[in-house]
XYZ file of C-alpha atoms in Angstrom:
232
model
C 57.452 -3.316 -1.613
C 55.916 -4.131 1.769
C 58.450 -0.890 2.952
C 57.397 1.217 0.244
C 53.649 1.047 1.260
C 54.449 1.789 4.780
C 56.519 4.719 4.003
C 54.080 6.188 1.627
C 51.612 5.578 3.875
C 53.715 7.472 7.098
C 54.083 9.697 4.582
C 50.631 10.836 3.511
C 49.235 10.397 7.324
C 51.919 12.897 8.465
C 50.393 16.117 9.809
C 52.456 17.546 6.698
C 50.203 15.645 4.233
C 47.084 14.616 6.469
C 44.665 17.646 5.180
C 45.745 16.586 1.102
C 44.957 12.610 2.645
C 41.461 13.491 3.924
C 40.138 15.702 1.600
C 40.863 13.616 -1.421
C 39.794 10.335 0.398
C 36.533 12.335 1.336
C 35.779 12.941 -2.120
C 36.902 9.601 -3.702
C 34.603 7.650 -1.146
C 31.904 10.120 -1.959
C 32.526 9.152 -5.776
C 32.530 5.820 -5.063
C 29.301 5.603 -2.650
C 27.263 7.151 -5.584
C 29.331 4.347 -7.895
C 27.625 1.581 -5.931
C 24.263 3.906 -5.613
C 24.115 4.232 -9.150
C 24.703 0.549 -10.030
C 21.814 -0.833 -7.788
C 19.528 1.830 -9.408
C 20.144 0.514 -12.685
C 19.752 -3.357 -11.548
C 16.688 -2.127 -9.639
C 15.626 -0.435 -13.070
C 16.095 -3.579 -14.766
C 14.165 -5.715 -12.359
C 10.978 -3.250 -13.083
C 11.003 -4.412 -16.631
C 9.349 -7.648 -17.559
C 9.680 -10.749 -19.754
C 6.897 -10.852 -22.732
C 6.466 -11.394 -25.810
C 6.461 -9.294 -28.677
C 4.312 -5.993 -28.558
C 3.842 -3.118 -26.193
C 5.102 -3.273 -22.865
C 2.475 -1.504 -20.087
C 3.734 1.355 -18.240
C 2.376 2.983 -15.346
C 4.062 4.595 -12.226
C 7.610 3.655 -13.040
C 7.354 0.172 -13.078
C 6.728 -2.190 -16.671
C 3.943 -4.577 -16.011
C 3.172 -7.905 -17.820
C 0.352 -9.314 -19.156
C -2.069 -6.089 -19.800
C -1.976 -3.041 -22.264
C -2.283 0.135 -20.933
C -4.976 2.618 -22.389
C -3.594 4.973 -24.672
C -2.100 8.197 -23.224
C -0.248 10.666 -25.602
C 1.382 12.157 -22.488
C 2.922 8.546 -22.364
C 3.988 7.782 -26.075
C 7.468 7.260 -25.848
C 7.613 5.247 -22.409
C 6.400 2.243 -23.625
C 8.439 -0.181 -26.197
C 7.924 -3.044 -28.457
C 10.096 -5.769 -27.454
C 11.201 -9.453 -27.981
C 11.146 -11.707 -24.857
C 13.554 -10.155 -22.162
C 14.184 -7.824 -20.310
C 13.252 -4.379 -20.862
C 16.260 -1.836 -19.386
C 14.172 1.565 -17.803
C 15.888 5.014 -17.754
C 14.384 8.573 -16.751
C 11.284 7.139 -16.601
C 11.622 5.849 -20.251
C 11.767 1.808 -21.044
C 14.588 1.232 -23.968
C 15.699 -1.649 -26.106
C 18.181 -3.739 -25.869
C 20.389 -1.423 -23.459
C 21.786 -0.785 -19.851
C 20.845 2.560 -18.718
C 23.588 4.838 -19.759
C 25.783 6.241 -16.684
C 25.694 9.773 -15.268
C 29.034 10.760 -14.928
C 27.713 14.466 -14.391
C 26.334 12.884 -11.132
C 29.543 10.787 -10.073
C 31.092 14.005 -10.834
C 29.040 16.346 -8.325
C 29.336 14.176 -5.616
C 33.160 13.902 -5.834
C 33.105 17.701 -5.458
C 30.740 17.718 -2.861
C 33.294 15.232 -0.939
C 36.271 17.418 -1.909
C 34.775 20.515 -0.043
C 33.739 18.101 3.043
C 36.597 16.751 3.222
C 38.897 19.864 5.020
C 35.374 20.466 7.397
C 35.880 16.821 8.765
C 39.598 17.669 9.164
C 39.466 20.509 11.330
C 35.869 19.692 13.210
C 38.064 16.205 14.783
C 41.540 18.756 15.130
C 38.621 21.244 17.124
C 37.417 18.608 19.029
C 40.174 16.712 20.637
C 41.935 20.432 20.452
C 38.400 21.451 22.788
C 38.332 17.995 24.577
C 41.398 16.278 25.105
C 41.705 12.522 26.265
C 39.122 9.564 25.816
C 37.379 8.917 28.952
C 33.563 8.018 29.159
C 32.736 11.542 29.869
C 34.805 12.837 27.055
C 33.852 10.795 24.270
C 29.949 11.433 25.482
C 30.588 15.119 24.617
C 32.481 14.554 21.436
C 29.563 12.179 20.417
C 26.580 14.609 21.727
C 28.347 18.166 19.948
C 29.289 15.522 16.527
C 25.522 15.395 16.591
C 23.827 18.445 17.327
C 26.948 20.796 15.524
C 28.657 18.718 12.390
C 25.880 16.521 11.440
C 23.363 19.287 10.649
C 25.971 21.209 8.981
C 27.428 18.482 6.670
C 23.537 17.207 6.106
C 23.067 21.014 5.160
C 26.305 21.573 2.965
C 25.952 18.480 1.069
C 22.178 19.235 -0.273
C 22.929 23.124 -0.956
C 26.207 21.575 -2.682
C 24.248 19.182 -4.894
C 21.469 20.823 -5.629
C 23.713 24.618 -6.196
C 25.830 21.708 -8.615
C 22.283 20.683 -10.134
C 22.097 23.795 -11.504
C 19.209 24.661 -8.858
C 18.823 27.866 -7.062
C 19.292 28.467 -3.522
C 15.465 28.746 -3.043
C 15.146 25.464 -4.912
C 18.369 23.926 -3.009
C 16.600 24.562 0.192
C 13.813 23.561 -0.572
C 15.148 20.230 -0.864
C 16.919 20.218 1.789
C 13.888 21.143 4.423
C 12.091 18.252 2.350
C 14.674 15.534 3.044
C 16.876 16.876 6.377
C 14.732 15.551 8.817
C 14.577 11.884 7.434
C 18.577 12.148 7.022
C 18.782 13.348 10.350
C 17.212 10.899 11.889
C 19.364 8.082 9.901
C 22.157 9.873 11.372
C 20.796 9.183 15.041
C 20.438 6.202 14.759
C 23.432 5.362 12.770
C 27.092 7.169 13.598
C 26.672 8.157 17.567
C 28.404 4.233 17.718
C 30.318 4.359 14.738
C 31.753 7.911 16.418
C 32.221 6.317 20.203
C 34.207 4.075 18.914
C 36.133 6.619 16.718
C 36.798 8.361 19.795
C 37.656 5.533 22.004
C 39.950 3.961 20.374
C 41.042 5.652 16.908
C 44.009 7.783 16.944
C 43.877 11.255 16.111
C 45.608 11.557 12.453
C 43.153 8.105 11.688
C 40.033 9.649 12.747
C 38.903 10.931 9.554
C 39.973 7.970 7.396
C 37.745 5.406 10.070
C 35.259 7.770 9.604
C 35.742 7.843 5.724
C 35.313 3.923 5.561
C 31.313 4.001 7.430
C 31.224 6.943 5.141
C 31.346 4.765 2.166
C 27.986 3.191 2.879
C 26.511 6.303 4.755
C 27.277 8.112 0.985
C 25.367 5.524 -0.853
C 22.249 6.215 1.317
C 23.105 10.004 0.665
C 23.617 9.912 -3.071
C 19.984 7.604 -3.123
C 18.730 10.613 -0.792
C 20.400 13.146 -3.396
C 18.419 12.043 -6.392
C 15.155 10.528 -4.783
C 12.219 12.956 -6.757
């Protein structure tokens, strides 16, 4: 077994197989970040509701408040709920009964595309790189880190919100819009966050692994994307 995984492994790291390896990695980690987006969204939705008793549950600004009704609103009808003691489960800006918040598998679904069509960018930027800048001295890895920065990040923090919000169903007026709203906040995560995680990618990661080490930090980077990717 334990020669099996090895050889599948050689296998699918081979420069034969490495593009196939990245790009679906890339978008399954993609998938996955929004899984574990999605799920704290709908625990976060759940802590918003409240425990009372029977009887209309306040709404205002997203969040179900105890203790108070709120003035009538037509605008409002449907977002509050009569209830037993318990919690309250909040969708869409809507408080049900008695369920979790259904899951948007149209969602999961757009960011495992985006990741697909990421994935072969991150192949050959890393392949351009160490093609551009051989070796791993100090110097060297200070210029991979510095053109990572100022060259891929902007373009992946670009091509992900056109992707999503193209996927959305949004223009490209509308998909840029969003992006010029949200880029600079992203961009600044990025600072702050992968010129490390990318020194040490360069230091000490070999070439065909480079993309997979990445893919890992990616994982958790994606969940801060996907909460990005749907914050209104």
């Amino acid at each position: 077994m334990l020669y099996l995984i090895r050889h599948v492994t050689k296998k699918l790291f081979s420069p034969k197989y490495l593009l196939a390896t990245n790009t679906v990695t890339s978008g399954v980690l993609m998938a996955l970040g929004d899984a574990i987006q999605q799920e704290r969204e709908r625990r976060a939705g759940l802590l918003k509701a409240a425990s009372t008793h029977a009887g209309v549950v306040p709404y205002q600004n997203g969040v179900v408040h105890m203790g108070t009704r709120p003035e009538w609103d037509w605008a409002r009808t449907g977002k509050a709920a009569s209830t037993h003691a318990g919690v309250v489960p909040y969708q869409n800006g809507v408080v049900h009964m008695g369920t979790r918040p259904e899951w948007d598998w149209a969602r999961t679904g757009r960011m495992l595309t985006i990741g697909l069509l990421l994935g072969p960018l991150n192949h050959y930027w890393y392949l351009l790189l160490d093609r551009v800048l051989p070796g791993a001295t100090g110097r060297i890895v200070a210029k991979k880190v510095l053109l990572d920065e100022i060259i891929a990040s902007p373009i992946f923090t670009t091509s992900f919100f056109m992707g999503v919000g193209l996927l959305e169903g949004n223009t490209v007026g509308d998909s840029f819009a969003i992006l010029r709203k949200k880029f600079l906040t992203v961009y600044m995560m990025d600072l702050m966050v992968w010129p490390p995680v990318q020194a040490i990618n360069f230091f000490f990661v070999p070439p065909q692994l480079r993309v997979l080490y990445v893919n890992f930090f990616i994982l958790i980077w994606d969940v801060f994307l996907s909460f990005m990717a749907n914050k209104h």
